[in-house]
């Protein structure tokens, strides 16, 4: 049976269909823009358009689709919450997708899907296949997190399990869409670091260029920005280890690609951890691409 998964991002919606009989080989991958600024109904229409495109190319209709979404379906109200694509909040998205697509739908938080996919099929299998506790971090335009224990994503009582990105890490920090200020996301996500550099210099550079300037040693504001990233990364990750002490941490997202996080960043974790400055947790980059929604589909099929 083919497995259908959709990753619903803030800028693009991607659908992948995998062949369950051929080691989860990707048969087709298509994407459309989210165009979130046009509102919630438009996003539902974009998803329908994408499913129609894939159905036509593949010559089959899905019986079930697993979605990786920002935020989560509130377990009490069955409406979306905590989405950084804020027009989705308060909407009964699962019901609306079932109506629009005419098939079964499973929704799961995208960072939880990421953590689950890497734990079951990705980087964790390479470094520690026996890992019981895995934490997945996405550091990109936002900061998300997912906790997997014994092969299952932990959603928790409110559906917010793993939502590390909205812990407050900086007193009097920047205000966040979540209503608080100084969240991890407002300090070490890409846009937050770029904004910090912009405030220092008046120069709107991308993080990639800020990093290059730091590495070249030519720009003290760039070095200050990268220093800020490393320091708060060390503080943030050390709290994760203190609370959960995971067997493996996987760091995804555009910011998570920065090699310094695995060298100097690792040293900063040692500075803050409650373990005599010794850290043995493998912290690794992800192995899989954008198929996280499909992993949720696989999980749902198994449940
Ligand atoms: Zn926040």
mmCIF file of C-alpha atoms in Angstrom, residues 123-137 233 237 240-241 245-251 261-262 266 269-270 273 278-286:
data_model
loop_
_atom_site.group_PDB
_atom_site.id
_atom_site.type_symbol
_atom_site.label_atom_id
_atom_site.label_comp_id
_atom_site.label_asym_id
_atom_site.label_seq_id
_atom_site.Cartn_x
_atom_site.Cartn_y
_atom_site.Cartn_z
ATOM 1 C CA UNK A 123 19.898 9.490 12.339
ATOM 2 C CA UNK A 124 19.107 7.783 15.652
ATOM 3 C CA UNK A 125 19.231 4.377 13.971
ATOM 4 C CA UNK A 126 22.827 5.127 12.998
ATOM 5 C CA UNK A 127 24.168 6.374 16.329
ATOM 6 C CA UNK A 128 22.095 4.397 18.829
ATOM 7 C CA UNK A 129 19.420 2.033 17.499
ATOM 8 C CA UNK A 130 18.536 1.055 21.087
ATOM 9 C CA UNK A 131 17.796 4.654 22.119
ATOM 10 C CA UNK A 132 14.696 4.867 24.327
ATOM 11 C CA UNK A 133 14.443 8.629 24.721
ATOM 12 C CA UNK A 134 15.025 10.870 21.693
ATOM 13 C CA UNK A 135 14.557 14.618 21.482
ATOM 14 C CA UNK A 136 14.245 16.317 18.100
ATOM 15 C CA UNK A 137 14.824 20.053 17.792
ATOM 16 C CA UNK A 233 21.770 27.291 22.533
ATOM 17 C CA UNK A 237 19.849 22.402 25.309
ATOM 18 C CA UNK A 240 16.477 19.657 27.899
ATOM 19 C CA UNK A 241 19.205 17.280 29.039
ATOM 20 C CA UNK A 245 18.458 13.191 29.666
ATOM 21 C CA UNK A 246 17.747 11.832 26.178
ATOM 22 C CA UNK A 247 19.843 9.083 24.596
ATOM 23 C CA UNK A 248 20.133 11.108 21.374
ATOM 24 C CA UNK A 249 19.268 14.669 20.333
ATOM 25 C CA UNK A 250 18.677 15.396 16.639
ATOM 26 C CA UNK A 251 18.915 19.017 15.503
ATOM 27 C CA UNK A 261 26.640 24.154 17.195
ATOM 28 C CA UNK A 262 28.278 20.729 17.273
ATOM 29 C CA UNK A 266 28.517 21.469 22.616
ATOM 30 C CA UNK A 269 26.070 22.832 26.976
ATOM 31 C CA UNK A 270 28.841 21.530 29.264
ATOM 32 C CA UNK A 273 24.525 21.056 32.488
ATOM 33 C CA UNK A 278 30.456 16.227 31.333
ATOM 34 C CA UNK A 279 28.124 15.697 28.372
ATOM 35 C CA UNK A 280 27.920 12.359 26.594
ATOM 36 C CA UNK A 281 24.661 12.882 24.703
ATOM 37 C CA UNK A 282 25.151 12.350 20.961
ATOM 38 C CA UNK A 283 23.834 15.470 19.220
ATOM 39 C CA UNK A 284 23.444 14.807 15.516
ATOM 40 C CA UNK A 285 22.101 16.240 12.304
ATOM 41 C CA UNK A 286 19.022 14.605 10.734
#
